[in-house]
């Protein structure tokens, strides 16, 4: 092994240690990493999760360490669904991620304010909208369900339902899981677009390269996260 190979190996090892779920994200790590590197680490963490080979989070040490502050590297907007535990899905620990949750992973003004805080003020480098297959909120929107305050929430998903074309043969409703999952993707894309349109703070941070805003979908069957292009 020549000196260049050794240096490269040390650099990779150091990066993995910096991102390890057994050590909280430090302010030095948060400042030095790029948005693309954060995204890569989350996807690598998801691969470990899929294999059942997650890193020990050293919970008690994390609890103690994070009393002094937090420096999360990413903020996610995910669905309320209990089957998508975001930190676990990406093999992250206490202090690594800001996690916003709402049925159907739709944005509202408070979620936008929270994401602006997480990035502009708290230093996170990545904003991820995370939908999931067979989403109950999406199914409700596909079926034009109405119930109390849920009616207004589902109305935010209706544009995604309308954006998906076809599926008349098997039905444009919750019984057609292919249609539902197409709407799930469309809804994630819509939320990403809305974030850029409704938050000048986030849009400007993305334009300057300080953050990335991405959409992804979690598969309930495999545990895998697919990044949407």
PDB file of C-alpha atoms in Angstrom:
ATOM      1  CA  UNK A   1       0.000   0.000   0.000  1.00  0.00           C
ATOM      2  CA  UNK A   2       1.589   3.316  -1.103  1.00  0.00           C
ATOM      3  CA  UNK A   3       1.337   6.578   0.823  1.00  0.00           C
ATOM      4  CA  UNK A   4      -1.561   7.880  -1.309  1.00  0.00           C
ATOM      5  CA  UNK A   5      -3.593   4.723  -0.716  1.00  0.00           C
ATOM      6  CA  UNK A   6      -2.889   4.948   3.019  1.00  0.00           C
ATOM      7  CA  UNK A   7      -3.993   8.587   3.158  1.00  0.00           C
ATOM      8  CA  UNK A   8      -7.164   7.786   1.227  1.00  0.00           C
ATOM      9  CA  UNK A   9      -7.935   4.893   3.570  1.00  0.00           C
ATOM     10  CA  UNK A  10      -7.377   7.080   6.629  1.00  0.00           C
ATOM     11  CA  UNK A  11      -9.602   9.807   5.164  1.00  0.00           C
ATOM     12  CA  UNK A  12     -12.449   7.360   4.495  1.00  0.00           C
ATOM     13  CA  UNK A  13     -12.091   5.904   7.992  1.00  0.00           C
ATOM     14  CA  UNK A  14     -12.128   9.380   9.539  1.00  0.00           C
ATOM     15  CA  UNK A  15     -15.246  10.319   7.587  1.00  0.00           C
ATOM     16  CA  UNK A  16     -17.016   7.145   8.710  1.00  0.00           C
ATOM     17  CA  UNK A  17     -16.102   7.849  12.323  1.00  0.00           C
ATOM     18  CA  UNK A  18     -17.319  11.426  12.019  1.00  0.00           C
ATOM     19  CA  UNK A  19     -20.661  10.160  10.753  1.00  0.00           C
ATOM     20  CA  UNK A  20     -20.875   7.161  13.092  1.00  0.00           C
ATOM     21  CA  UNK A  21     -24.184   6.742  14.891  1.00  0.00           C
ATOM     22  CA  UNK A  22     -22.192   5.951  18.037  1.00  0.00           C
ATOM     23  CA  UNK A  23     -20.903   9.543  18.209  1.00  0.00           C
ATOM     24  CA  UNK A  24     -23.178  12.549  17.947  1.00  0.00           C
ATOM     25  CA  UNK A  25     -22.683  15.049  15.148  1.00  0.00           C
ATOM     26  CA  UNK A  26     -20.253  17.689  16.398  1.00  0.00           C
ATOM     27  CA  UNK A  27     -20.282  21.336  15.373  1.00  0.00           C
ATOM     28  CA  UNK A  28     -16.947  20.782  13.612  1.00  0.00           C
ATOM     29  CA  UNK A  29     -18.397  17.907  11.605  1.00  0.00           C
ATOM     30  CA  UNK A  30     -21.563  19.831  10.809  1.00  0.00           C
ATOM     31  CA  UNK A  31     -19.608  22.836   9.535  1.00  0.00           C
ATOM     32  CA  UNK A  32     -17.161  20.820   7.440  1.00  0.00           C
ATOM     33  CA  UNK A  33     -19.480  18.368   5.677  1.00  0.00           C
ATOM     34  CA  UNK A  34     -21.192  19.104   2.380  1.00  0.00           C
ATOM     35  CA  UNK A  35     -24.905  18.609   1.676  1.00  0.00           C
ATOM     36  CA  UNK A  36     -24.015  15.859  -0.788  1.00  0.00           C
ATOM     37  CA  UNK A  37     -21.928  14.067   1.844  1.00  0.00           C
ATOM     38  CA  UNK A  38     -24.813  14.203   4.319  1.00  0.00           C
ATOM     39  CA  UNK A  39     -27.178  12.706   1.750  1.00  0.00           C
ATOM     40  CA  UNK A  40     -24.665   9.974   0.957  1.00  0.00           C
ATOM     41  CA  UNK A  41     -24.279   9.097   4.636  1.00  0.00           C
ATOM     42  CA  UNK A  42     -28.033   8.860   5.170  1.00  0.00           C
ATOM     43  CA  UNK A  43     -28.387   6.520   2.206  1.00  0.00           C
ATOM     44  CA  UNK A  44     -25.445   4.421   3.445  1.00  0.00           C
ATOM     45  CA  UNK A  45     -27.096   4.306   6.865  1.00  0.00           C
ATOM     46  CA  UNK A  46     -30.270   3.064   5.231  1.00  0.00           C
ATOM     47  CA  UNK A  47     -28.314   0.245   3.600  1.00  0.00           C
ATOM     48  CA  UNK A  48     -27.064  -0.817   7.040  1.00  0.00           C
ATOM     49  CA  UNK A  49     -30.630  -0.636   8.356  1.00  0.00           C
ATOM     50  CA  UNK A  50     -31.881  -2.861   5.540  1.00  0.00           C
ATOM     51  CA  UNK A  51     -29.253  -5.462   6.465  1.00  0.00           C
ATOM     52  CA  UNK A  52     -30.112  -5.225  10.161  1.00  0.00           C
ATOM     53  CA  UNK A  53     -26.522  -4.114  10.740  1.00  0.00           C
ATOM     54  CA  UNK A  54     -27.177  -0.806  12.500  1.00  0.00           C
ATOM     55  CA  UNK A  55     -24.584   1.014  14.582  1.00  0.00           C
ATOM     56  CA  UNK A  56     -24.880   1.027  18.361  1.00  0.00           C
ATOM     57  CA  UNK A  57     -26.331   4.448  19.228  1.00  0.00           C
ATOM     58  CA  UNK A  58     -24.814   4.464  22.757  1.00  0.00           C
ATOM     59  CA  UNK A  59     -28.000   6.059  24.019  1.00  0.00           C
ATOM     60  CA  UNK A  60     -26.907   6.949  27.548  1.00  0.00           C
ATOM     61  CA  UNK A  61     -23.744   8.638  26.296  1.00  0.00           C
ATOM     62  CA  UNK A  62     -25.773  10.491  23.678  1.00  0.00           C
ATOM     63  CA  UNK A  63     -28.277  11.738  26.247  1.00  0.00           C
ATOM     64  CA  UNK A  64     -25.464  13.144  28.366  1.00  0.00           C
ATOM     65  CA  UNK A  65     -23.508  14.610  25.440  1.00  0.00           C
ATOM     66  CA  UNK A  66     -26.473  16.356  23.840  1.00  0.00           C
ATOM     67  CA  UNK A  67     -27.377  18.246  27.016  1.00  0.00           C
ATOM     68  CA  UNK A  68     -24.604  20.638  25.970  1.00  0.00           C
ATOM     69  CA  UNK A  69     -26.109  21.367  22.542  1.00  0.00           C
ATOM     70  CA  UNK A  70     -27.106  19.906  19.207  1.00  0.00           C
ATOM     71  CA  UNK A  71     -25.725  20.137  15.672  1.00  0.00           C
ATOM     72  CA  UNK A  72     -27.948  17.966  13.434  1.00  0.00           C
ATOM     73  CA  UNK A  73     -26.715  17.481   9.899  1.00  0.00           C
ATOM     74  CA  UNK A  74     -30.151  17.159   8.268  1.00  0.00           C
ATOM     75  CA  UNK A  75     -33.827  17.951   8.708  1.00  0.00           C
ATOM     76  CA  UNK A  76     -36.533  15.614   7.450  1.00  0.00           C
ATOM     77  CA  UNK A  77     -40.226  16.098   6.836  1.00  0.00           C
ATOM     78  CA  UNK A  78     -41.783  12.658   7.047  1.00  0.00           C
ATOM     79  CA  UNK A  79     -45.184  11.088   7.428  1.00  0.00           C
ATOM     80  CA  UNK A  80     -46.735  10.464  10.827  1.00  0.00           C
ATOM     81  CA  UNK A  81     -46.716   6.719  10.113  1.00  0.00           C
ATOM     82  CA  UNK A  82     -45.327   4.691  13.033  1.00  0.00           C
ATOM     83  CA  UNK A  83     -43.670   2.222  10.655  1.00  0.00           C
ATOM     84  CA  UNK A  84     -41.173   4.835   9.439  1.00  0.00           C
ATOM     85  CA  UNK A  85     -38.927   5.679  12.433  1.00  0.00           C
ATOM     86  CA  UNK A  86     -36.699   8.167  10.658  1.00  0.00           C
ATOM     87  CA  UNK A  87     -33.566   8.067  12.823  1.00  0.00           C
ATOM     88  CA  UNK A  88     -33.581   4.263  12.803  1.00  0.00           C
ATOM     89  CA  UNK A  89     -34.264   4.070   9.053  1.00  0.00           C
ATOM     90  CA  UNK A  90     -31.072   6.062   8.402  1.00  0.00           C
ATOM     91  CA  UNK A  91     -29.066   4.504  11.262  1.00  0.00           C
ATOM     92  CA  UNK A  92     -28.703   7.817  13.074  1.00  0.00           C
ATOM     93  CA  UNK A  93     -28.759   8.647  16.759  1.00  0.00           C
ATOM     94  CA  UNK A  94     -29.812  11.337  19.211  1.00  0.00           C
ATOM     95  CA  UNK A  95     -28.651  14.758  17.995  1.00  0.00           C
ATOM     96  CA  UNK A  96     -28.104  13.808  14.336  1.00  0.00           C
ATOM     97  CA  UNK A  97     -31.408  14.760  12.706  1.00  0.00           C
ATOM     98  CA  UNK A  98     -34.221  17.238  13.062  1.00  0.00           C
ATOM     99  CA  UNK A  99     -37.432  15.308  12.330  1.00  0.00           C
ATOM    100  CA  UNK A 100     -40.747  16.941  11.440  1.00  0.00           C
ATOM    101  CA  UNK A 101     -43.742  14.636  11.065  1.00  0.00           C
ATOM    102  CA  UNK A 102     -47.254  15.104   9.740  1.00  0.00           C
ATOM    103  CA  UNK A 103     -49.692  12.745   8.010  1.00  0.00           C
ATOM    104  CA  UNK A 104     -48.919  12.745   4.289  1.00  0.00           C
ATOM    105  CA  UNK A 105     -45.608  14.622   4.743  1.00  0.00           C
ATOM    106  CA  UNK A 106     -47.158  17.890   3.557  1.00  0.00           C
ATOM    107  CA  UNK A 107     -45.661  21.246   4.454  1.00  0.00           C
ATOM    108  CA  UNK A 108     -47.378  24.029   6.353  1.00  0.00           C
ATOM    109  CA  UNK A 109     -46.090  27.357   7.601  1.00  0.00           C
ATOM    110  CA  UNK A 110     -44.909  25.916  10.922  1.00  0.00           C
ATOM    111  CA  UNK A 111     -43.002  23.129   9.179  1.00  0.00           C
ATOM    112  CA  UNK A 112     -41.400  25.720   6.898  1.00  0.00           C
ATOM    113  CA  UNK A 113     -40.438  27.857   9.869  1.00  0.00           C
ATOM    114  CA  UNK A 114     -38.945  24.796  11.547  1.00  0.00           C
ATOM    115  CA  UNK A 115     -36.903  23.910   8.459  1.00  0.00           C
ATOM    116  CA  UNK A 116     -35.659  27.499   8.197  1.00  0.00           C
ATOM    117  CA  UNK A 117     -34.542  27.321  11.818  1.00  0.00           C
ATOM    118  CA  UNK A 118     -32.888  23.929  11.296  1.00  0.00           C
ATOM    119  CA  UNK A 119     -30.841  25.133   8.325  1.00  0.00           C
ATOM    120  CA  UNK A 120     -30.245  28.879   8.498  1.00  0.00           C
ATOM    121  CA  UNK A 121     -29.826  29.093  12.278  1.00  0.00           C
ATOM    122  CA  UNK A 122     -28.894  25.578  13.432  1.00  0.00           C
ATOM    123  CA  UNK A 123     -26.641  24.630  10.511  1.00  0.00           C
ATOM    124  CA  UNK A 124     -28.258  21.532   8.974  1.00  0.00           C
ATOM    125  CA  UNK A 125     -27.068  20.866   5.418  1.00  0.00           C
ATOM    126  CA  UNK A 126     -29.895  18.760   4.001  1.00  0.00           C
ATOM    127  CA  UNK A 127     -33.684  19.017   3.796  1.00  0.00           C
ATOM    128  CA  UNK A 128     -35.391  15.736   2.933  1.00  0.00           C
ATOM    129  CA  UNK A 129     -39.089  15.130   2.307  1.00  0.00           C
ATOM    130  CA  UNK A 130     -39.675  11.453   3.038  1.00  0.00           C
ATOM    131  CA  UNK A 131     -42.863   9.768   1.860  1.00  0.00           C
ATOM    132  CA  UNK A 132     -43.608   6.057   2.072  1.00  0.00           C
ATOM    133  CA  UNK A 133     -45.429   3.385   0.110  1.00  0.00           C
ATOM    134  CA  UNK A 134     -49.082   2.619   0.892  1.00  0.00           C
ATOM    135  CA  UNK A 135     -49.450   5.928   2.757  1.00  0.00           C
ATOM    136  CA  UNK A 136     -52.785   6.110   4.590  1.00  0.00           C
ATOM    137  CA  UNK A 137     -53.131   9.854   4.082  1.00  0.00           C
ATOM    138  CA  UNK A 138     -52.519   9.458   0.363  1.00  0.00           C
ATOM    139  CA  UNK A 139     -55.101   6.662   0.250  1.00  0.00           C
ATOM    140  CA  UNK A 140     -57.590   8.982   1.926  1.00  0.00           C
ATOM    141  CA  UNK A 141     -56.914  11.675  -0.661  1.00  0.00           C
ATOM    142  CA  UNK A 142     -57.294   9.144  -3.484  1.00  0.00           C
ATOM    143  CA  UNK A 143     -60.696   8.171  -2.072  1.00  0.00           C
ATOM    144  CA  UNK A 144     -61.751  11.794  -1.499  1.00  0.00           C
ATOM    145  CA  UNK A 145     -62.253  11.072   2.207  1.00  0.00           C
ATOM    146  CA  UNK A 146     -63.602  13.770   4.495  1.00  0.00           C
ATOM    147  CA  UNK A 147     -63.495  13.875   8.301  1.00  0.00           C
ATOM    148  CA  UNK A 148     -63.121  16.864  10.592  1.00  0.00           C
ATOM    149  CA  UNK A 149     -59.789  18.650  10.342  1.00  0.00           C
ATOM    150  CA  UNK A 150     -58.387  15.783   8.278  1.00  0.00           C
ATOM    151  CA  UNK A 151     -60.372  17.073   5.305  1.00  0.00           C
ATOM    152  CA  UNK A 152     -58.186  20.180   5.018  1.00  0.00           C
ATOM    153  CA  UNK A 153     -54.980  18.138   5.307  1.00  0.00           C
ATOM    154  CA  UNK A 154     -56.034  15.686   2.590  1.00  0.00           C
ATOM    155  CA  UNK A 155     -56.910  18.618   0.346  1.00  0.00           C
ATOM    156  CA  UNK A 156     -53.182  19.433   0.236  1.00  0.00           C
ATOM    157  CA  UNK A 157     -52.554  16.005  -1.350  1.00  0.00           C
ATOM    158  CA  UNK A 158     -55.291  16.380  -3.989  1.00  0.00           C
ATOM    159  CA  UNK A 159     -52.982  18.170  -6.497  1.00  0.00           C
ATOM    160  CA  UNK A 160     -50.727  15.082  -6.436  1.00  0.00           C
ATOM    161  CA  UNK A 161     -53.738  12.830  -7.070  1.00  0.00           C
ATOM    162  CA  UNK A 162     -54.681  14.964 -10.071  1.00  0.00           C
ATOM    163  CA  UNK A 163     -51.093  15.071 -11.323  1.00  0.00           C
ATOM    164  CA  UNK A 164     -50.972  11.276 -11.731  1.00  0.00           C
ATOM    165  CA  UNK A 165     -52.558  10.272 -15.021  1.00  0.00           C
ATOM    166  CA  UNK A 166     -54.048   6.968 -16.120  1.00  0.00           C
ATOM    167  CA  UNK A 167     -54.894   3.992 -13.896  1.00  0.00           C
ATOM    168  CA  UNK A 168     -58.550   4.082 -14.969  1.00  0.00           C
ATOM    169  CA  UNK A 169     -58.573   0.349 -15.728  1.00  0.00           C
ATOM    170  CA  UNK A 170     -57.678  -0.733 -12.172  1.00  0.00           C
ATOM    171  CA  UNK A 171     -59.275   2.295 -10.558  1.00  0.00           C
ATOM    172  CA  UNK A 172     -58.019   5.631  -9.313  1.00  0.00           C
ATOM    173  CA  UNK A 173     -58.611   4.794  -5.652  1.00  0.00           C
ATOM    174  CA  UNK A 174     -56.919   3.255  -2.609  1.00  0.00           C
ATOM    175  CA  UNK A 175     -57.600  -0.301  -3.808  1.00  0.00           C
ATOM    176  CA  UNK A 176     -55.123   0.220  -6.628  1.00  0.00           C
ATOM    177  CA  UNK A 177     -51.786   0.217  -4.810  1.00  0.00           C
ATOM    178  CA  UNK A 178     -49.846   1.121  -7.965  1.00  0.00           C
ATOM    179  CA  UNK A 179     -51.929   4.270  -8.268  1.00  0.00           C
ATOM    180  CA  UNK A 180     -51.466   5.023  -4.565  1.00  0.00           C
ATOM    181  CA  UNK A 181     -47.695   4.683  -4.800  1.00  0.00           C
ATOM    182  CA  UNK A 182     -47.546   6.875  -7.904  1.00  0.00           C
ATOM    183  CA  UNK A 183     -49.456   9.528  -5.948  1.00  0.00           C
ATOM    184  CA  UNK A 184     -47.033   9.062  -3.024  1.00  0.00           C
ATOM    185  CA  UNK A 185     -44.143  10.004  -5.327  1.00  0.00           C
ATOM    186  CA  UNK A 186     -46.075  12.895  -6.869  1.00  0.00           C
ATOM    187  CA  UNK A 187     -46.943  14.176  -3.412  1.00  0.00           C
ATOM    188  CA  UNK A 188     -43.294  14.140  -2.311  1.00  0.00           C
ATOM    189  CA  UNK A 189     -42.306  16.029  -5.462  1.00  0.00           C
ATOM    190  CA  UNK A 190     -45.108  18.526  -4.838  1.00  0.00           C
ATOM    191  CA  UNK A 191     -43.963  19.121  -1.257  1.00  0.00           C
ATOM    192  CA  UNK A 192     -40.368  19.675  -2.389  1.00  0.00           C
ATOM    193  CA  UNK A 193     -41.599  22.164  -4.978  1.00  0.00           C
ATOM    194  CA  UNK A 194     -43.797  23.913  -2.399  1.00  0.00           C
ATOM    195  CA  UNK A 195     -40.877  24.242   0.017  1.00  0.00           C
ATOM    196  CA  UNK A 196     -38.792  26.001  -2.630  1.00  0.00           C
ATOM    197  CA  UNK A 197     -41.687  28.238  -3.648  1.00  0.00           C
ATOM    198  CA  UNK A 198     -42.947  29.124  -0.172  1.00  0.00           C
ATOM    199  CA  UNK A 199     -39.619  29.623   1.606  1.00  0.00           C
ATOM    200  CA  UNK A 200     -37.213  32.173   0.172  1.00  0.00           C
ATOM    201  CA  UNK A 201     -34.807  31.356   3.007  1.00  0.00           C
ATOM    202  CA  UNK A 202     -34.560  27.693   1.996  1.00  0.00           C
ATOM    203  CA  UNK A 203     -34.582  28.430  -1.733  1.00  0.00           C
ATOM    204  CA  UNK A 204     -31.707  30.907  -1.344  1.00  0.00           C
ATOM    205  CA  UNK A 205     -29.699  28.481   0.798  1.00  0.00           C
ATOM    206  CA  UNK A 206     -30.102  25.822  -1.882  1.00  0.00           C
ATOM    207  CA  UNK A 207     -29.118  28.208  -4.677  1.00  0.00           C
ATOM    208  CA  UNK A 208     -25.954  29.165  -2.794  1.00  0.00           C
ATOM    209  CA  UNK A 209     -25.047  25.504  -2.281  1.00  0.00           C
ATOM    210  CA  UNK A 210     -25.325  25.667   1.507  1.00  0.00           C
ATOM    211  CA  UNK A 211     -28.079  23.033   1.559  1.00  0.00           C
ATOM    212  CA  UNK A 212     -29.779  20.474  -0.667  1.00  0.00           C
ATOM    213  CA  UNK A 213     -33.539  19.910  -0.787  1.00  0.00           C
ATOM    214  CA  UNK A 214     -34.478  16.393  -1.878  1.00  0.00           C
ATOM    215  CA  UNK A 215     -37.409  14.009  -1.941  1.00  0.00           C
ATOM    216  CA  UNK A 216     -37.389  10.286  -1.204  1.00  0.00           C
ATOM    217  CA  UNK A 217     -39.746   7.361  -0.629  1.00  0.00           C
ATOM    218  CA  UNK A 218     -39.467   4.625   1.997  1.00  0.00           C
ATOM    219  CA  UNK A 219     -40.616   1.127   0.998  1.00  0.00           C
ATOM    220  CA  UNK A 220     -42.580  -0.539   3.794  1.00  0.00           C
ATOM    221  CA  UNK A 221     -41.775  -3.987   2.374  1.00  0.00           C
ATOM    222  CA  UNK A 222     -38.002  -3.699   1.987  1.00  0.00           C
ATOM    223  CA  UNK A 223     -37.071  -0.889   4.374  1.00  0.00           C
ATOM    224  CA  UNK A 224     -35.226   0.795   1.517  1.00  0.00           C
ATOM    225  CA  UNK A 225     -35.220   4.517   0.769  1.00  0.00           C
ATOM    226  CA  UNK A 226     -35.284   5.568  -2.886  1.00  0.00           C
ATOM    227  CA  UNK A 227     -34.156   9.054  -3.790  1.00  0.00           C
ATOM    228  CA  UNK A 228     -36.454  10.754  -6.301  1.00  0.00           C
ATOM    229  CA  UNK A 229     -34.725  12.358  -9.281  1.00  0.00           C
TER     230      UNK A 229
END
